[in-house]
Amino acid sequence: MAFAEQYGPWALVTGASAGIGAEFARQIAARGLNVALVARRRDRLAALGKEIEARHGVRTLTIAADLTDPDFLTPLTEALGTRHIGLLVNNAGAGVTGDFLDHDLDDELRMLALNCRAPLILAHHFGSRMRDDRRGGIIMLASIAGIVPTPQFSHYSATKAWNRYLGEGLHEELARDGVDVVSLCPGLTESEFLEHADVDPSRWPSPLRASIMNAEDVVAAGLKGLGRKSQVVPGLSYRMLMRASRLAPGGLSPWLIDRVMRFALPSRGDRG
């Protein structure tokens, strides 16, 4: 079945104002789907919408929304009207590095709402219609940090493990109903996320900087895996790292990652 026939006529992409989300919108539009762009920054969405319409000849809809709001779904569905969402990309997310106990609890709860609660609500709402139609797709943005526990990124890592498990479970549940679900687990990717998470790759040694992927390749891998796999880890080096982590003795991987993170974030120091 052709991509647009399986997942059209509209895709909805959260966190679409920059980075991986914006690239998902571009590549999905290039495959012939109309795209609903969801994020907080209305001006960024409007500019992206104009770009996509001019380049790909599809329609776009911009929806400025804060997915941490308790009732975000009501205004979002009102803005969509009768548009039929055949592909959901649960991309919006946030994270911050450093010691968990040094973070503000309210900020951590907002991260939980954005990274877990919102994708759950959206997957349930749009997935129900997809199941009735016996077609459609859902992409859950997880992370390699959702495969291996990541000290100095502990809560973010936990939320991405949640996304990964939900996506892989739904992959099996919905396959019999004709709905494709994949958990996309990228490693370090060029995006605003690194800046927002207070990560500065310029401090890193060149081999670590070389592991940073671009959003185009990450998104291409995710779309290629949709309908084929339950989990996609873009990049050969990251796939090898994940295989090695499964072979390591229990506890070794988090210990090593903690040391790497403390090296990469020297301002954090070591509390011993």
PDB file of C-alpha atoms in Angstrom:
ATOM      1  CA  MET A   1       0.000   0.000   0.000  1.00  0.00           C
ATOM      2  CA  ALA A   2       1.312   3.460  -0.911  1.00  0.00           C
ATOM      3  CA  PHE A   3       2.451   5.726   1.927  1.00  0.00           C
ATOM      4  CA  ALA A   4      -0.303   8.310   1.388  1.00  0.00           C
ATOM      5  CA  GLU A   5      -2.952   5.596   1.111  1.00  0.00           C
ATOM      6  CA  GLN A   6      -1.853   3.945   4.365  1.00  0.00           C
ATOM      7  CA  TYR A   7      -1.236   7.090   6.416  1.00  0.00           C
ATOM      8  CA  GLY A   8      -3.111   9.955   4.759  1.00  0.00           C
ATOM      9  CA  PRO A   9      -4.636  12.319   4.180  1.00  0.00           C
ATOM     10  CA  TRP A  10      -3.265  14.231   7.193  1.00  0.00           C
ATOM     11  CA  ALA A  11      -0.329  13.720   9.523  1.00  0.00           C
ATOM     12  CA  LEU A  12      -0.045  15.431  12.896  1.00  0.00           C
ATOM     13  CA  VAL A  13       3.454  16.250  14.179  1.00  0.00           C
ATOM     14  CA  THR A  14       4.028  17.571  17.695  1.00  0.00           C
ATOM     15  CA  GLY A  15       7.095  19.638  18.510  1.00  0.00           C
ATOM     16  CA  ALA A  16       7.112  20.654  14.854  1.00  0.00           C
ATOM     17  CA  SER A  17       8.695  24.097  15.220  1.00  0.00           C
ATOM     18  CA  ALA A  18      12.313  22.900  14.979  1.00  0.00           C
ATOM     19  CA  GLY A  19      14.721  19.980  14.854  1.00  0.00           C
ATOM     20  CA  ILE A  20      13.437  16.449  14.392  1.00  0.00           C
ATOM     21  CA  GLY A  21       9.803  17.554  14.438  1.00  0.00           C
ATOM     22  CA  ALA A  22      10.246  20.078  11.626  1.00  0.00           C
ATOM     23  CA  GLU A  23      12.158  17.515   9.601  1.00  0.00           C
ATOM     24  CA  PHE A  24       9.400  14.944  10.092  1.00  0.00           C
ATOM     25  CA  ALA A  25       6.929  17.495   8.723  1.00  0.00           C
ATOM     26  CA  ARG A  26       9.109  18.105   5.658  1.00  0.00           C
ATOM     27  CA  GLN A  27       9.732  14.455   4.834  1.00  0.00           C
ATOM     28  CA  ILE A  28       6.106  13.446   5.420  1.00  0.00           C
ATOM     29  CA  ALA A  29       4.913  16.274   3.163  1.00  0.00           C
ATOM     30  CA  ALA A  30       7.384  15.115   0.510  1.00  0.00           C
ATOM     31  CA  ARG A  31       5.523  11.786   0.542  1.00  0.00           C
ATOM     32  CA  GLY A  32       2.245  13.511  -0.271  1.00  0.00           C
ATOM     33  CA  LEU A  33       0.523  13.966   3.093  1.00  0.00           C
ATOM     34  CA  ASN A  34      -0.974  17.181   4.419  1.00  0.00           C
ATOM     35  CA  VAL A  35       0.575  18.102   7.759  1.00  0.00           C
ATOM     36  CA  ALA A  36      -0.837  19.579  10.960  1.00  0.00           C
ATOM     37  CA  LEU A  37       2.016  21.299  12.801  1.00  0.00           C
ATOM     38  CA  VAL A  38       1.753  21.504  16.582  1.00  0.00           C
ATOM     39  CA  ALA A  39       4.065  23.449  18.903  1.00  0.00           C
ATOM     40  CA  ARG A  40       4.030  26.539  21.116  1.00  0.00           C
ATOM     41  CA  ARG A  41       5.831  28.935  18.740  1.00  0.00           C
ATOM     42  CA  ARG A  42       3.193  30.121  16.281  1.00  0.00           C
ATOM     43  CA  ASP A  43       5.625  32.173  14.156  1.00  0.00           C
ATOM     44  CA  ARG A  44       7.953  29.219  13.629  1.00  0.00           C
ATOM     45  CA  LEU A  45       5.032  26.999  12.647  1.00  0.00           C
ATOM     46  CA  ALA A  46       3.683  29.571  10.188  1.00  0.00           C
ATOM     47  CA  ALA A  47       7.066  29.901   8.475  1.00  0.00           C
ATOM     48  CA  LEU A  48       7.465  26.127   8.241  1.00  0.00           C
ATOM     49  CA  GLY A  49       3.945  25.754   6.894  1.00  0.00           C
ATOM     50  CA  LYS A  50       4.607  28.246   4.097  1.00  0.00           C
ATOM     51  CA  GLU A  51       7.866  26.498   3.242  1.00  0.00           C
ATOM     52  CA  ILE A  52       6.220  23.077   3.067  1.00  0.00           C
ATOM     53  CA  GLU A  53       3.263  24.248   0.990  1.00  0.00           C
ATOM     54  CA  ALA A  54       5.523  26.021  -1.507  1.00  0.00           C
ATOM     55  CA  ARG A  55       7.923  23.107  -1.834  1.00  0.00           C
ATOM     56  CA  HIS A  56       5.585  20.107  -1.772  1.00  0.00           C
ATOM     57  CA  GLY A  57       2.174  21.407  -2.824  1.00  0.00           C
ATOM     58  CA  VAL A  58       0.344  19.966   0.179  1.00  0.00           C
ATOM     59  CA  ARG A  59      -1.791  21.727   2.759  1.00  0.00           C
ATOM     60  CA  THR A  60      -0.659  22.553   6.265  1.00  0.00           C
ATOM     61  CA  LEU A  61      -2.407  23.586   9.450  1.00  0.00           C
ATOM     62  CA  THR A  62      -0.573  25.346  12.291  1.00  0.00           C
ATOM     63  CA  ILE A  63      -1.818  24.782  15.828  1.00  0.00           C
ATOM     64  CA  ALA A  64      -0.103  26.744  18.604  1.00  0.00           C
ATOM     65  CA  ALA A  65      -0.580  24.602  21.711  1.00  0.00           C
ATOM     66  CA  ASP A  66       1.124  23.843  25.007  1.00  0.00           C
ATOM     67  CA  LEU A  67       0.910  20.092  25.475  1.00  0.00           C
ATOM     68  CA  THR A  68       1.561  20.429  29.193  1.00  0.00           C
ATOM     69  CA  ASP A  69      -1.858  22.071  29.625  1.00  0.00           C
ATOM     70  CA  PRO A  70      -4.269  19.665  31.324  1.00  0.00           C
ATOM     71  CA  ASP A  71      -6.946  20.086  28.619  1.00  0.00           C
ATOM     72  CA  PHE A  72      -4.747  20.559  25.549  1.00  0.00           C
ATOM     73  CA  LEU A  73      -6.702  17.977  23.525  1.00  0.00           C
ATOM     74  CA  THR A  74      -9.926  19.997  23.349  1.00  0.00           C
ATOM     75  CA  PRO A  75      -8.553  23.077  21.520  1.00  0.00           C
ATOM     76  CA  LEU A  76      -6.322  20.858  19.394  1.00  0.00           C
ATOM     77  CA  THR A  77      -9.212  18.753  18.103  1.00  0.00           C
ATOM     78  CA  GLU A  78     -11.328  21.868  17.609  1.00  0.00           C
ATOM     79  CA  ALA A  79      -8.581  23.346  15.432  1.00  0.00           C
ATOM     80  CA  LEU A  80      -8.382  20.125  13.402  1.00  0.00           C
ATOM     81  CA  GLY A  81     -12.109  20.105  12.721  1.00  0.00           C
ATOM     82  CA  THR A  82     -13.001  17.271  10.346  1.00  0.00           C
ATOM     83  CA  ARG A  83      -9.440  16.686   9.134  1.00  0.00           C
ATOM     84  CA  HIS A  84      -8.611  12.987   9.204  1.00  0.00           C
ATOM     85  CA  ILE A  85      -5.312  12.158  10.957  1.00  0.00           C
ATOM     86  CA  GLY A  86      -3.796   8.992   9.526  1.00  0.00           C
ATOM     87  CA  LEU A  87      -0.282   9.456  10.927  1.00  0.00           C
ATOM     88  CA  LEU A  88       0.643  10.694  14.395  1.00  0.00           C
ATOM     89  CA  VAL A  89       4.224  11.674  15.224  1.00  0.00           C
ATOM     90  CA  ASN A  90       4.602  12.012  18.989  1.00  0.00           C
ATOM     91  CA  ASN A  91       7.802  14.037  18.814  1.00  0.00           C
ATOM     92  CA  ALA A  92       7.455  16.856  21.369  1.00  0.00           C
ATOM     93  CA  GLY A  93       9.679  16.409  24.397  1.00  0.00           C
ATOM     94  CA  ALA A  94      11.987  18.110  26.828  1.00  0.00           C
ATOM     95  CA  GLY A  95      14.936  17.191  28.998  1.00  0.00           C
ATOM     96  CA  VAL A  96      17.566  18.676  31.263  1.00  0.00           C
ATOM     97  CA  THR A  97      20.920  17.327  32.356  1.00  0.00           C
ATOM     98  CA  GLY A  98      22.426  17.258  35.821  1.00  0.00           C
ATOM     99  CA  ASP A  99      21.656  15.744  39.200  1.00  0.00           C
ATOM    100  CA  PHE A 100      17.969  14.928  39.528  1.00  0.00           C
ATOM    101  CA  LEU A 101      17.688  16.241  43.084  1.00  0.00           C
ATOM    102  CA  ASP A 102      19.017  19.632  42.006  1.00  0.00           C
ATOM    103  CA  HIS A 103      16.114  20.135  39.591  1.00  0.00           C
ATOM    104  CA  ASP A 104      12.894  21.930  40.409  1.00  0.00           C
ATOM    105  CA  LEU A 105      10.126  19.391  40.980  1.00  0.00           C
ATOM    106  CA  ASP A 106       7.534  21.458  39.093  1.00  0.00           C
ATOM    107  CA  ASP A 107       9.826  21.478  36.047  1.00  0.00           C
ATOM    108  CA  GLU A 108      10.170  17.704  36.292  1.00  0.00           C
ATOM    109  CA  LEU A 109       6.386  17.309  36.456  1.00  0.00           C
ATOM    110  CA  ARG A 110       5.989  19.465  33.351  1.00  0.00           C
ATOM    111  CA  MET A 111       8.515  17.245  31.592  1.00  0.00           C
ATOM    112  CA  LEU A 112       6.504  14.206  32.622  1.00  0.00           C
ATOM    113  CA  ALA A 113       3.332  15.792  31.222  1.00  0.00           C
ATOM    114  CA  LEU A 114       4.995  16.687  27.915  1.00  0.00           C
ATOM    115  CA  ASN A 115       7.049  13.541  27.408  1.00  0.00           C
ATOM    116  CA  CYS A 116       4.535  10.944  28.632  1.00  0.00           C
ATOM    117  CA  ARG A 117       1.031  12.244  29.370  1.00  0.00           C
ATOM    118  CA  ALA A 118       0.588  14.091  26.061  1.00  0.00           C
ATOM    119  CA  PRO A 119       1.778  11.204  23.845  1.00  0.00           C
ATOM    120  CA  LEU A 120      -0.476   8.833  25.774  1.00  0.00           C
ATOM    121  CA  ILE A 121      -3.546  11.023  25.226  1.00  0.00           C
ATOM    122  CA  LEU A 122      -2.781  11.594  21.551  1.00  0.00           C
ATOM    123  CA  ALA A 123      -2.035   7.929  20.837  1.00  0.00           C
ATOM    124  CA  HIS A 124      -5.282   6.893  22.508  1.00  0.00           C
ATOM    125  CA  HIS A 125      -7.394   9.532  20.767  1.00  0.00           C
ATOM    126  CA  PHE A 126      -6.073   9.179  17.235  1.00  0.00           C
ATOM    127  CA  GLY A 127      -5.222   5.492  17.536  1.00  0.00           C
ATOM    128  CA  SER A 128      -8.890   4.690  18.194  1.00  0.00           C
ATOM    129  CA  ARG A 129      -9.902   6.203  14.858  1.00  0.00           C
ATOM    130  CA  MET A 130      -7.037   4.440  13.097  1.00  0.00           C
ATOM    131  CA  ARG A 131      -8.122   1.103  14.518  1.00  0.00           C
ATOM    132  CA  ASP A 132     -11.663   1.695  13.273  1.00  0.00           C
ATOM    133  CA  ASP A 133     -10.264   2.546   9.819  1.00  0.00           C
ATOM    134  CA  ARG A 134      -7.887  -0.446   9.932  1.00  0.00           C
ATOM    135  CA  ARG A 135      -5.036   1.721   8.711  1.00  0.00           C
ATOM    136  CA  GLY A 136      -2.726   4.458  10.026  1.00  0.00           C
ATOM    137  CA  GLY A 137       0.533   4.901  11.856  1.00  0.00           C
ATOM    138  CA  ILE A 138       2.021   6.197  15.098  1.00  0.00           C
ATOM    139  CA  ILE A 139       5.659   7.162  15.644  1.00  0.00           C
ATOM    140  CA  MET A 140       6.801   7.403  19.260  1.00  0.00           C
ATOM    141  CA  LEU A 141       9.971   9.452  19.779  1.00  0.00           C
ATOM    142  CA  ALA A 142      12.012   7.543  22.296  1.00  0.00           C
ATOM    143  CA  SER A 143      15.824   7.630  22.594  1.00  0.00           C
ATOM    144  CA  ILE A 144      18.818   5.423  23.193  1.00  0.00           C
ATOM    145  CA  ALA A 145      18.529   6.926  26.688  1.00  0.00           C
ATOM    146  CA  GLY A 146      15.280   4.962  26.859  1.00  0.00           C
ATOM    147  CA  ILE A 147      17.206   1.738  26.216  1.00  0.00           C
ATOM    148  CA  VAL A 148      20.085   2.255  28.661  1.00  0.00           C
ATOM    149  CA  PRO A 149      19.560   4.090  31.995  1.00  0.00           C
ATOM    150  CA  THR A 150      21.333   7.437  31.710  1.00  0.00           C
ATOM    151  CA  PRO A 151      22.642   9.089  34.886  1.00  0.00           C
ATOM    152  CA  GLN A 152      22.732  12.906  34.729  1.00  0.00           C
ATOM    153  CA  PHE A 153      19.712  12.524  32.458  1.00  0.00           C
ATOM    154  CA  SER A 154      17.785  10.189  34.738  1.00  0.00           C
ATOM    155  CA  HIS A 155      14.225  11.463  34.483  1.00  0.00           C
ATOM    156  CA  TYR A 156      14.437  12.155  30.755  1.00  0.00           C
ATOM    157  CA  SER A 157      15.837   8.647  30.309  1.00  0.00           C
ATOM    158  CA  ALA A 158      12.892   7.219  32.246  1.00  0.00           C
ATOM    159  CA  THR A 159      10.335   9.116  30.156  1.00  0.00           C
ATOM    160  CA  LYS A 160      11.927   7.861  26.954  1.00  0.00           C
ATOM    161  CA  ALA A 161      11.890   4.289  28.239  1.00  0.00           C
ATOM    162  CA  TRP A 162       8.153   4.838  28.820  1.00  0.00           C
ATOM    163  CA  ASN A 163       7.709   6.026  25.208  1.00  0.00           C
ATOM    164  CA  ARG A 164       9.740   3.130  23.903  1.00  0.00           C
ATOM    165  CA  TYR A 165       7.759   0.508  25.809  1.00  0.00           C
ATOM    166  CA  LEU A 166       4.398   2.024  24.908  1.00  0.00           C
ATOM    167  CA  GLY A 167       5.345   2.149  21.243  1.00  0.00           C
ATOM    168  CA  GLU A 168       6.682  -1.390  21.117  1.00  0.00           C
ATOM    169  CA  GLY A 169       3.651  -2.737  22.951  1.00  0.00           C
ATOM    170  CA  LEU A 170       1.250  -0.916  20.633  1.00  0.00           C
ATOM    171  CA  HIS A 171       3.218  -2.220  17.661  1.00  0.00           C
ATOM    172  CA  GLU A 172       2.013  -5.713  18.525  1.00  0.00           C
ATOM    173  CA  GLU A 173      -1.459  -4.744  19.736  1.00  0.00           C
ATOM    174  CA  LEU A 174      -2.409  -2.725  16.678  1.00  0.00           C
ATOM    175  CA  ALA A 175      -0.666  -4.757  13.980  1.00  0.00           C
ATOM    176  CA  ARG A 176      -3.694  -7.034  13.692  1.00  0.00           C
ATOM    177  CA  ASP A 177      -5.825  -3.946  13.082  1.00  0.00           C
ATOM    178  CA  GLY A 178      -3.669  -2.628  10.235  1.00  0.00           C
ATOM    179  CA  VAL A 179      -2.100   0.196  12.270  1.00  0.00           C
ATOM    180  CA  ASP A 180       1.701   0.551  12.215  1.00  0.00           C
ATOM    181  CA  VAL A 181       3.567   1.730  15.324  1.00  0.00           C
ATOM    182  CA  VAL A 182       7.307   2.248  15.746  1.00  0.00           C
ATOM    183  CA  SER A 183       9.505   3.512  18.560  1.00  0.00           C
ATOM    184  CA  LEU A 184      12.267   5.713  17.156  1.00  0.00           C
ATOM    185  CA  CYS A 185      15.335   5.722  19.414  1.00  0.00           C
ATOM    186  CA  PRO A 186      17.912   8.241  18.167  1.00  0.00           C
ATOM    187  CA  GLY A 187      21.164   9.076  19.834  1.00  0.00           C
ATOM    188  CA  LEU A 188      22.633  12.566  19.928  1.00  0.00           C
ATOM    189  CA  THR A 189      21.039  14.607  17.145  1.00  0.00           C
ATOM    190  CA  GLU A 190      21.656  18.149  15.913  1.00  0.00           C
ATOM    191  CA  SER A 191      18.719  20.166  17.233  1.00  0.00           C
ATOM    192  CA  GLU A 192      17.691  22.838  19.714  1.00  0.00           C
ATOM    193  CA  PHE A 193      17.172  20.050  22.213  1.00  0.00           C
ATOM    194  CA  LEU A 194      20.887  19.942  23.045  1.00  0.00           C
ATOM    195  CA  GLU A 195      20.886  23.636  23.926  1.00  0.00           C
ATOM    196  CA  HIS A 196      17.686  23.383  25.964  1.00  0.00           C
ATOM    197  CA  ALA A 197      19.107  20.382  27.818  1.00  0.00           C
ATOM    198  CA  ASP A 198      22.239  22.407  28.635  1.00  0.00           C
ATOM    199  CA  VAL A 199      24.507  20.158  26.568  1.00  0.00           C
ATOM    200  CA  ASP A 200      27.514  21.767  24.873  1.00  0.00           C
ATOM    201  CA  PRO A 201      29.116  19.386  22.338  1.00  0.00           C
ATOM    202  CA  SER A 202      31.991  21.830  21.724  1.00  0.00           C
ATOM    203  CA  ARG A 203      33.471  20.593  25.017  1.00  0.00           C
ATOM    204  CA  TRP A 204      33.553  17.010  23.857  1.00  0.00           C
ATOM    205  CA  PRO A 205      36.438  15.102  22.248  1.00  0.00           C
ATOM    206  CA  SER A 206      36.167  14.740  18.478  1.00  0.00           C
ATOM    207  CA  PRO A 207      35.063  11.043  18.474  1.00  0.00           C
ATOM    208  CA  LEU A 208      32.075  11.930  20.646  1.00  0.00           C
ATOM    209  CA  ARG A 209      31.213  14.978  18.543  1.00  0.00           C
ATOM    210  CA  ALA A 210      31.400  12.793  15.439  1.00  0.00           C
ATOM    211  CA  SER A 211      28.606  10.597  16.817  1.00  0.00           C
ATOM    212  CA  ILE A 212      26.058  13.441  16.552  1.00  0.00           C
ATOM    213  CA  MET A 213      23.569  12.665  13.780  1.00  0.00           C
ATOM    214  CA  ASN A 214      21.584  15.070  11.649  1.00  0.00           C
ATOM    215  CA  ALA A 215      17.814  15.252  11.845  1.00  0.00           C
ATOM    216  CA  GLU A 216      17.372  14.302   8.187  1.00  0.00           C
ATOM    217  CA  ASP A 217      18.967  10.878   8.665  1.00  0.00           C
ATOM    218  CA  VAL A 218      17.131  10.228  11.941  1.00  0.00           C
ATOM    219  CA  VAL A 219      13.744  10.996  10.406  1.00  0.00           C
ATOM    220  CA  ALA A 220      14.469   8.992   7.255  1.00  0.00           C
ATOM    221  CA  ALA A 221      15.317   5.967   9.413  1.00  0.00           C
ATOM    222  CA  GLY A 222      12.107   6.360  11.393  1.00  0.00           C
ATOM    223  CA  LEU A 223       9.897   6.577   8.327  1.00  0.00           C
ATOM    224  CA  LYS A 224      11.692   3.645   6.721  1.00  0.00           C
ATOM    225  CA  GLY A 225      11.086   1.523   9.813  1.00  0.00           C
ATOM    226  CA  LEU A 226       7.394   2.415  10.087  1.00  0.00           C
ATOM    227  CA  GLY A 227       5.384  -0.669   9.164  1.00  0.00           C
ATOM    228  CA  ARG A 228       8.489  -2.849   9.272  1.00  0.00           C
ATOM    229  CA  LYS A 229       9.929  -2.733  12.794  1.00  0.00           C
ATOM    230  CA  SER A 230       8.831  -2.125  16.370  1.00  0.00           C
ATOM    231  CA  GLN A 231      12.027  -0.218  17.219  1.00  0.00           C
ATOM    232  CA  VAL A 232      14.476   1.789  15.132  1.00  0.00           C
ATOM    233  CA  VAL A 233      17.906   2.946  16.333  1.00  0.00           C
ATOM    234  CA  PRO A 234      19.362   5.227  13.635  1.00  0.00           C
ATOM    235  CA  GLY A 235      23.093   5.078  12.960  1.00  0.00           C
ATOM    236  CA  LEU A 236      25.397   2.057  12.866  1.00  0.00           C
ATOM    237  CA  SER A 237      27.525   3.276  15.778  1.00  0.00           C
ATOM    238  CA  TYR A 238      24.475   3.638  18.009  1.00  0.00           C
ATOM    239  CA  ARG A 239      23.139   0.222  17.018  1.00  0.00           C
ATOM    240  CA  MET A 240      26.494  -1.312  17.909  1.00  0.00           C
ATOM    241  CA  LEU A 241      26.511   0.572  21.220  1.00  0.00           C
ATOM    242  CA  MET A 242      23.048  -0.747  22.097  1.00  0.00           C
ATOM    243  CA  ARG A 243      24.071  -4.315  21.279  1.00  0.00           C
ATOM    244  CA  ALA A 244      27.183  -3.955  23.431  1.00  0.00           C
ATOM    245  CA  SER A 245      25.145  -2.579  26.311  1.00  0.00           C
ATOM    246  CA  ARG A 246      22.962  -5.699  26.325  1.00  0.00           C
ATOM    247  CA  LEU A 247      26.067  -7.873  26.653  1.00  0.00           C
ATOM    248  CA  ALA A 248      27.616  -5.850  29.485  1.00  0.00           C
ATOM    249  CA  PRO A 249      27.371  -7.102  33.093  1.00  0.00           C
ATOM    250  CA  GLY A 250      24.460  -5.632  35.048  1.00  0.00           C
ATOM    251  CA  GLY A 251      25.122  -2.079  36.187  1.00  0.00           C
ATOM    252  CA  LEU A 252      28.198  -1.542  34.035  1.00  0.00           C
ATOM    253  CA  SER A 253      26.501   0.531  31.349  1.00  0.00           C
ATOM    254  CA  PRO A 254      24.966   3.107  33.743  1.00  0.00           C
ATOM    255  CA  TRP A 255      28.304   3.366  35.566  1.00  0.00           C
ATOM    256  CA  LEU A 256      30.134   4.122  32.328  1.00  0.00           C
ATOM    257  CA  ILE A 257      27.478   6.538  31.130  1.00  0.00           C
ATOM    258  CA  ASP A 258      27.613   8.432  34.411  1.00  0.00           C
ATOM    259  CA  ARG A 259      31.351   8.963  33.943  1.00  0.00           C
ATOM    260  CA  VAL A 260      30.900  10.026  30.326  1.00  0.00           C
ATOM    261  CA  MET A 261      28.144  12.456  31.253  1.00  0.00           C
ATOM    262  CA  ARG A 262      30.172  14.000  34.054  1.00  0.00           C
ATOM    263  CA  PHE A 263      33.069  14.405  31.649  1.00  0.00           C
ATOM    264  CA  ALA A 264      30.814  15.954  29.021  1.00  0.00           C
ATOM    265  CA  LEU A 265      29.241  18.276  31.599  1.00  0.00           C
ATOM    266  CA  PRO A 266      32.282  19.433  33.593  1.00  0.00           C
ATOM    267  CA  SER A 267      30.378  22.234  35.285  1.00  0.00           C
ATOM    268  CA  ARG A 268      28.340  19.604  37.152  1.00  0.00           C
ATOM    269  CA  GLY A 269      31.292  18.384  39.127  1.00  0.00           C
ATOM    270  CA  ASP A 270      31.414  15.050  40.947  1.00  0.00           C
ATOM    271  CA  ARG A 271      29.634  14.738  44.252  1.00  0.00           C
ATOM    272  CA  GLY A 272      31.581  11.582  45.045  1.00  0.00           C
TER     273      GLY A 272
END
